[in-house]
Short mmCIF file of N, CA and C in Angstrom, two decimals:
data_model
loop_
_atom_site.label_atom_id
_atom_site.label_comp_id
_atom_site.label_asym_id
_atom_site.label_seq_id
_atom_site.Cartn_x
_atom_site.Cartn_y
_atom_site.Cartn_z
N MET A 781 -9.26 -7.38 -5.70
CA MET A 781 -8.04 -7.49 -4.93
C MET A 781 -6.88 -7.79 -5.87
N VAL A 782 -5.75 -7.15 -5.63
CA VAL A 782 -4.54 -7.43 -6.41
C VAL A 782 -3.49 -8.00 -5.46
N THR A 783 -2.63 -8.84 -6.01
CA THR A 783 -1.57 -9.44 -5.20
C THR A 783 -0.26 -9.49 -5.99
N ALA A 784 0.84 -9.51 -5.25
CA ALA A 784 2.17 -9.69 -5.84
C ALA A 784 3.04 -10.33 -4.78
N THR A 785 3.98 -11.17 -5.23
CA THR A 785 4.92 -11.81 -4.32
C THR A 785 6.33 -11.48 -4.76
N THR A 786 7.13 -10.98 -3.81
CA THR A 786 8.53 -10.64 -4.06
C THR A 786 9.37 -11.27 -2.96
N GLN A 787 10.33 -12.08 -3.33
CA GLN A 787 11.25 -12.70 -2.38
C GLN A 787 10.53 -13.34 -1.20
N GLY A 788 9.44 -14.03 -1.49
CA GLY A 788 8.72 -14.76 -0.45
C GLY A 788 7.80 -13.91 0.41
N VAL A 789 7.55 -12.67 0.00
CA VAL A 789 6.62 -11.81 0.74
C VAL A 789 5.46 -11.48 -0.18
N LYS A 790 4.27 -11.93 0.21
CA LYS A 790 3.07 -11.72 -0.60
C LYS A 790 2.30 -10.51 -0.08
N ILE A 791 2.02 -9.59 -1.00
CA ILE A 791 1.27 -8.37 -0.67
C ILE A 791 -0.07 -8.44 -1.40
N SER A 792 -1.16 -8.28 -0.66
CA SER A 792 -2.51 -8.23 -1.23
C SER A 792 -3.14 -6.90 -0.84
N VAL A 793 -3.86 -6.29 -1.80
CA VAL A 793 -4.46 -4.98 -1.56
C VAL A 793 -5.92 -5.01 -1.97
N ASP A 794 -6.76 -4.46 -1.12
CA ASP A 794 -8.18 -4.29 -1.38
C ASP A 794 -8.52 -2.83 -1.11
N THR A 795 -9.42 -2.23 -1.90
CA THR A 795 -9.73 -0.82 -1.74
C THR A 795 -11.23 -0.59 -1.59
N ILE A 796 -11.57 0.56 -1.01
CA ILE A 796 -12.97 0.96 -0.91
C ILE A 796 -13.04 2.49 -0.94
N TYR A 797 -13.99 2.99 -1.70
CA TYR A 797 -14.23 4.43 -1.79
C TYR A 797 -14.92 4.90 -0.52
N GLN A 798 -14.47 6.01 0.03
CA GLN A 798 -15.01 6.57 1.27
C GLN A 798 -15.93 7.74 0.95
N ASP A 799 -17.15 7.43 0.58
CA ASP A 799 -18.13 8.45 0.19
C ASP A 799 -18.32 9.50 1.27
N GLU A 800 -18.41 9.06 2.53
CA GLU A 800 -18.69 9.97 3.64
C GLU A 800 -17.55 10.94 3.93
N HIS A 801 -16.35 10.65 3.42
CA HIS A 801 -15.19 11.52 3.64
C HIS A 801 -14.76 12.23 2.35
N SER A 802 -15.59 12.12 1.33
CA SER A 802 -15.27 12.72 0.03
C SER A 802 -16.18 13.91 -0.24
N SER A 803 -15.70 14.77 -1.13
CA SER A 803 -16.47 15.93 -1.56
C SER A 803 -16.21 16.12 -3.06
N PRO A 804 -16.93 15.37 -3.91
CA PRO A 804 -16.69 15.43 -5.36
C PRO A 804 -16.77 16.84 -5.94
N GLU A 805 -17.70 17.65 -5.42
CA GLU A 805 -17.85 19.01 -5.95
C GLU A 805 -16.61 19.87 -5.66
N SER A 806 -15.81 19.48 -4.67
CA SER A 806 -14.57 20.20 -4.33
C SER A 806 -13.32 19.49 -4.86
N GLY A 807 -13.53 18.41 -5.62
CA GLY A 807 -12.38 17.67 -6.13
C GLY A 807 -11.62 16.93 -5.06
N HIS A 808 -12.35 16.35 -4.10
CA HIS A 808 -11.73 15.59 -3.01
C HIS A 808 -12.37 14.20 -2.96
N PHE A 809 -11.60 13.19 -3.29
CA PHE A 809 -12.07 11.81 -3.35
C PHE A 809 -11.20 10.97 -2.42
N MET A 810 -11.81 10.41 -1.37
CA MET A 810 -11.07 9.67 -0.35
C MET A 810 -11.27 8.17 -0.52
N PHE A 811 -10.17 7.44 -0.43
CA PHE A 811 -10.19 5.99 -0.56
C PHE A 811 -9.47 5.37 0.64
N ALA A 812 -9.98 4.23 1.09
CA ALA A 812 -9.29 3.41 2.09
C ALA A 812 -8.73 2.20 1.37
N TYR A 813 -7.63 1.69 1.87
CA TYR A 813 -7.08 0.46 1.33
C TYR A 813 -6.58 -0.42 2.47
N ARG A 814 -6.79 -1.71 2.30
CA ARG A 814 -6.33 -2.70 3.27
C ARG A 814 -5.17 -3.45 2.64
N ILE A 815 -4.06 -3.49 3.35
CA ILE A 815 -2.87 -4.21 2.91
C ILE A 815 -2.71 -5.44 3.79
N HIS A 816 -2.51 -6.58 3.15
CA HIS A 816 -2.25 -7.84 3.85
C HIS A 816 -0.86 -8.31 3.41
N ILE A 817 0.06 -8.42 4.37
CA ILE A 817 1.44 -8.83 4.10
C ILE A 817 1.62 -10.22 4.68
N GLU A 818 1.97 -11.16 3.83
CA GLU A 818 2.14 -12.55 4.26
C GLU A 818 3.59 -12.98 4.03
N ASN A 819 4.22 -13.48 5.08
CA ASN A 819 5.60 -13.92 4.99
C ASN A 819 5.64 -15.40 4.61
N LEU A 820 5.90 -15.66 3.33
CA LEU A 820 5.97 -17.03 2.83
C LEU A 820 7.41 -17.56 2.87
N SER A 821 8.35 -16.76 3.35
CA SER A 821 9.75 -17.16 3.38
C SER A 821 10.04 -17.98 4.65
N ASP A 822 11.28 -18.41 4.77
CA ASP A 822 11.73 -19.18 5.93
C ASP A 822 12.35 -18.30 7.00
N TYR A 823 12.29 -16.97 6.83
CA TYR A 823 13.00 -16.05 7.71
C TYR A 823 12.07 -15.01 8.31
N GLU A 824 12.36 -14.60 9.52
CA GLU A 824 11.64 -13.50 10.15
C GLU A 824 12.04 -12.21 9.45
N ILE A 825 11.05 -11.37 9.18
CA ILE A 825 11.30 -10.11 8.49
C ILE A 825 10.68 -8.95 9.27
N GLN A 826 11.20 -7.77 9.01
CA GLN A 826 10.63 -6.57 9.60
C GLN A 826 10.45 -5.52 8.52
N LEU A 827 9.27 -4.92 8.50
CA LEU A 827 8.98 -3.85 7.56
C LEU A 827 9.58 -2.55 8.11
N MET A 828 10.55 -1.99 7.38
CA MET A 828 11.27 -0.82 7.86
C MET A 828 10.72 0.51 7.31
N ARG A 829 10.48 0.54 5.98
CA ARG A 829 10.06 1.78 5.32
C ARG A 829 9.04 1.48 4.23
N ARG A 830 8.33 2.53 3.82
CA ARG A 830 7.38 2.43 2.72
C ARG A 830 7.65 3.57 1.74
N GLN A 831 7.31 3.32 0.49
CA GLN A 831 7.37 4.34 -0.55
C GLN A 831 6.17 4.14 -1.46
N TRP A 832 5.38 5.20 -1.61
CA TRP A 832 4.17 5.15 -2.44
C TRP A 832 4.28 6.14 -3.59
N PHE A 833 3.71 5.74 -4.72
CA PHE A 833 3.49 6.64 -5.85
C PHE A 833 1.99 6.68 -6.07
N ILE A 834 1.41 7.87 -6.00
CA ILE A 834 -0.04 8.05 -6.09
C ILE A 834 -0.33 8.86 -7.35
N PHE A 835 -1.17 8.29 -8.21
CA PHE A 835 -1.44 8.87 -9.53
C PHE A 835 -2.89 9.32 -9.62
N ASP A 836 -3.12 10.59 -9.95
CA ASP A 836 -4.44 11.10 -10.29
C ASP A 836 -4.60 11.01 -11.81
N SER A 837 -5.83 10.91 -12.28
CA SER A 837 -6.05 10.82 -13.73
C SER A 837 -5.79 12.14 -14.45
N ASN A 838 -5.53 13.21 -13.72
CA ASN A 838 -5.19 14.48 -14.36
C ASN A 838 -3.68 14.60 -14.62
N GLY A 839 -2.93 13.53 -14.33
CA GLY A 839 -1.50 13.52 -14.58
C GLY A 839 -0.64 13.85 -13.36
N THR A 840 -1.26 14.21 -12.26
CA THR A 840 -0.52 14.50 -11.04
C THR A 840 0.02 13.22 -10.42
N VAL A 841 1.28 13.24 -10.02
CA VAL A 841 1.91 12.12 -9.32
C VAL A 841 2.48 12.63 -8.01
N ARG A 842 2.16 11.95 -6.93
CA ARG A 842 2.72 12.30 -5.62
C ARG A 842 3.53 11.12 -5.11
N GLU A 843 4.60 11.41 -4.42
CA GLU A 843 5.41 10.38 -3.78
C GLU A 843 5.33 10.58 -2.27
N VAL A 844 5.07 9.49 -1.56
CA VAL A 844 5.01 9.52 -0.10
C VAL A 844 5.96 8.45 0.40
N GLU A 845 6.81 8.82 1.36
CA GLU A 845 7.77 7.87 1.86
C GLU A 845 7.96 8.11 3.35
N GLY A 846 8.26 7.02 4.08
CA GLY A 846 8.48 7.18 5.51
C GLY A 846 8.75 5.86 6.19
N GLU A 847 8.95 5.94 7.50
CA GLU A 847 9.23 4.75 8.29
C GLU A 847 7.96 3.94 8.51
N GLY A 848 8.10 2.62 8.45
CA GLY A 848 7.01 1.70 8.80
C GLY A 848 5.70 1.98 8.10
N VAL A 849 4.64 1.47 8.71
CA VAL A 849 3.28 1.67 8.23
C VAL A 849 2.38 1.95 9.42
N VAL A 850 1.48 2.89 9.29
CA VAL A 850 0.55 3.32 10.35
C VAL A 850 1.24 3.38 11.72
N GLY A 851 2.45 3.92 11.73
CA GLY A 851 3.16 4.16 12.99
C GLY A 851 3.92 2.98 13.58
N VAL A 852 4.00 1.87 12.87
CA VAL A 852 4.72 0.70 13.40
C VAL A 852 5.66 0.13 12.33
N GLN A 853 6.63 -0.65 12.81
CA GLN A 853 7.54 -1.39 11.95
C GLN A 853 7.38 -2.86 12.32
N PRO A 854 6.33 -3.50 11.81
CA PRO A 854 5.99 -4.85 12.27
C PRO A 854 7.05 -5.90 11.91
N VAL A 855 7.24 -6.84 12.84
CA VAL A 855 8.06 -8.02 12.61
C VAL A 855 7.11 -9.16 12.28
N ILE A 856 7.40 -9.86 11.18
CA ILE A 856 6.50 -10.92 10.70
C ILE A 856 7.29 -12.22 10.62
N ALA A 857 6.89 -13.19 11.41
CA ALA A 857 7.56 -14.49 11.44
C ALA A 857 7.20 -15.30 10.20
N PRO A 858 8.00 -16.32 9.86
CA PRO A 858 7.66 -17.19 8.72
C PRO A 858 6.26 -17.79 8.90
N GLY A 859 5.46 -17.74 7.84
CA GLY A 859 4.11 -18.29 7.88
C GLY A 859 3.08 -17.37 8.52
N GLU A 860 3.50 -16.24 9.04
CA GLU A 860 2.60 -15.29 9.69
C GLU A 860 2.27 -14.16 8.73
N SER A 861 1.33 -13.30 9.15
CA SER A 861 0.94 -12.17 8.31
C SER A 861 0.65 -10.95 9.17
N TYR A 862 0.56 -9.83 8.50
CA TYR A 862 0.25 -8.56 9.15
C TYR A 862 -0.66 -7.78 8.21
N SER A 863 -1.72 -7.20 8.75
CA SER A 863 -2.66 -6.41 7.95
C SER A 863 -2.85 -5.04 8.58
N TYR A 864 -3.10 -4.06 7.73
CA TYR A 864 -3.41 -2.73 8.23
C TYR A 864 -4.30 -2.02 7.21
N VAL A 865 -4.96 -0.97 7.67
CA VAL A 865 -5.81 -0.15 6.82
C VAL A 865 -5.28 1.27 6.86
N SER A 866 -5.21 1.88 5.69
CA SER A 866 -4.80 3.27 5.59
C SER A 866 -5.65 3.93 4.51
N GLY A 867 -5.31 5.14 4.13
CA GLY A 867 -6.12 5.82 3.13
C GLY A 867 -5.32 6.80 2.31
N SER A 868 -5.94 7.24 1.23
CA SER A 868 -5.33 8.22 0.35
C SER A 868 -6.44 9.03 -0.30
N ASN A 869 -6.14 10.29 -0.55
CA ASN A 869 -7.11 11.14 -1.25
C ASN A 869 -6.60 11.46 -2.65
N LEU A 870 -7.54 11.63 -3.56
CA LEU A 870 -7.24 12.03 -4.93
C LEU A 870 -7.97 13.33 -5.24
N LYS A 871 -7.51 14.02 -6.27
CA LYS A 871 -8.20 15.21 -6.75
C LYS A 871 -9.13 14.87 -7.92
N THR A 872 -9.04 13.62 -8.39
CA THR A 872 -9.89 13.14 -9.48
C THR A 872 -10.60 11.87 -9.03
N ASP A 873 -11.63 11.47 -9.77
CA ASP A 873 -12.42 10.30 -9.36
C ASP A 873 -11.83 8.97 -9.83
N ILE A 874 -10.71 9.02 -10.52
CA ILE A 874 -10.00 7.81 -10.93
C ILE A 874 -8.51 8.04 -10.71
N GLY A 875 -7.86 7.03 -10.18
CA GLY A 875 -6.42 7.10 -9.98
C GLY A 875 -5.87 5.73 -9.65
N SER A 876 -4.63 5.71 -9.21
CA SER A 876 -4.03 4.43 -8.83
C SER A 876 -2.87 4.70 -7.88
N MET A 877 -2.42 3.62 -7.25
CA MET A 877 -1.26 3.68 -6.37
C MET A 877 -0.41 2.44 -6.61
N ARG A 878 0.87 2.59 -6.36
CA ARG A 878 1.80 1.46 -6.33
C ARG A 878 2.94 1.88 -5.43
N GLY A 879 3.73 0.90 -5.02
CA GLY A 879 4.83 1.28 -4.15
C GLY A 879 5.73 0.11 -3.82
N ARG A 880 6.45 0.28 -2.71
CA ARG A 880 7.34 -0.79 -2.26
C ARG A 880 7.65 -0.60 -0.79
N TYR A 881 8.00 -1.71 -0.17
CA TYR A 881 8.43 -1.72 1.22
C TYR A 881 9.91 -2.08 1.27
N LEU A 882 10.63 -1.46 2.18
CA LEU A 882 11.98 -1.89 2.49
C LEU A 882 11.87 -2.85 3.67
N MET A 883 12.27 -4.08 3.44
CA MET A 883 12.21 -5.11 4.47
C MET A 883 13.61 -5.43 4.99
N HIS A 884 13.65 -5.90 6.20
CA HIS A 884 14.89 -6.29 6.87
C HIS A 884 14.75 -7.76 7.27
N ARG A 885 15.66 -8.60 6.79
CA ARG A 885 15.68 -10.00 7.20
C ARG A 885 16.48 -10.07 8.50
N VAL A 886 15.81 -10.46 9.59
CA VAL A 886 16.38 -10.40 10.93
C VAL A 886 17.62 -11.29 11.07
N LEU A 887 17.61 -12.47 10.48
CA LEU A 887 18.69 -13.45 10.64
C LEU A 887 20.06 -12.91 10.24
N ASP A 888 20.13 -12.25 9.09
CA ASP A 888 21.43 -11.82 8.58
C ASP A 888 21.52 -10.32 8.29
N ASN A 889 20.54 -9.56 8.78
CA ASN A 889 20.51 -8.10 8.60
C ASN A 889 20.47 -7.66 7.15
N THR A 890 20.00 -8.53 6.25
CA THR A 890 19.87 -8.18 4.84
C THR A 890 18.63 -7.32 4.64
N GLU A 891 18.77 -6.27 3.82
CA GLU A 891 17.62 -5.46 3.45
C GLU A 891 17.25 -5.77 2.01
N PHE A 892 15.95 -5.78 1.72
CA PHE A 892 15.47 -6.03 0.37
C PHE A 892 14.15 -5.31 0.14
N LEU A 893 13.86 -5.06 -1.13
CA LEU A 893 12.63 -4.35 -1.50
C LEU A 893 11.54 -5.33 -1.89
N VAL A 894 10.31 -5.01 -1.50
CA VAL A 894 9.14 -5.81 -1.84
C VAL A 894 8.16 -4.90 -2.58
N ASP A 895 7.71 -5.35 -3.75
CA ASP A 895 6.77 -4.56 -4.55
C ASP A 895 5.36 -4.59 -3.97
N ILE A 896 4.74 -3.42 -3.95
CA ILE A 896 3.31 -3.31 -3.67
C ILE A 896 2.66 -3.17 -5.03
N PRO A 897 1.81 -4.13 -5.43
CA PRO A 897 1.27 -4.08 -6.78
C PRO A 897 0.40 -2.84 -7.00
N GLU A 898 0.38 -2.37 -8.25
CA GLU A 898 -0.45 -1.22 -8.58
C GLU A 898 -1.91 -1.59 -8.43
N PHE A 899 -2.67 -0.71 -7.80
CA PHE A 899 -4.11 -0.93 -7.65
C PHE A 899 -4.84 0.34 -8.02
N GLU A 900 -6.06 0.16 -8.55
CA GLU A 900 -6.86 1.28 -9.01
C GLU A 900 -7.71 1.84 -7.88
N LEU A 901 -7.91 3.13 -7.94
CA LEU A 901 -8.82 3.84 -7.05
C LEU A 901 -9.86 4.50 -7.94
N ILE A 902 -11.07 3.95 -7.92
CA ILE A 902 -12.13 4.40 -8.83
C ILE A 902 -13.41 4.62 -8.04
N VAL A 903 -13.98 5.80 -8.16
CA VAL A 903 -15.27 6.08 -7.53
C VAL A 903 -16.32 5.18 -8.17
N PRO A 904 -17.15 4.50 -7.36
CA PRO A 904 -18.11 3.53 -7.91
C PRO A 904 -19.02 4.05 -9.03
N PHE A 905 -19.46 5.33 -8.96
CA PHE A 905 -20.37 5.82 -10.02
C PHE A 905 -19.67 5.93 -11.36
N ARG A 906 -18.34 5.91 -11.40
CA ARG A 906 -17.62 5.92 -12.67
C ARG A 906 -17.65 4.57 -13.38
N LEU A 907 -18.01 3.52 -12.66
CA LEU A 907 -18.06 2.18 -13.23
C LEU A 907 -19.37 1.90 -13.95
N ASN A 908 -20.37 2.76 -13.80
CA ASN A 908 -21.69 2.53 -14.41
C ASN A 908 -21.78 3.15 -15.79
#
């Protein structure tokens, strides 16, 4: 698990290889990741947008951006958290992802960026 804290928002990421949804012989490697967002600040926040950079070990980089996460723009009160699971596919058996969220502080309508720490996506048989 990797974690990072930006402006009182802690992001933790855990990953798992999805063998049943992958096809190594076709160059399709599927990974799931769980994101846990914890609001350590004194203010209510809302996750407005996401931006991802997805890296394959063959040098390919993809950028994915959009509103919210998994179809929602969650509001997170001080001391509360929000978790979700999503996924990404790679064309290689090793890669990584990193990104950021655009957050909105409800009290004063301030927007700020929160880093999503870089995490590795590695097929388990590559670790042996």
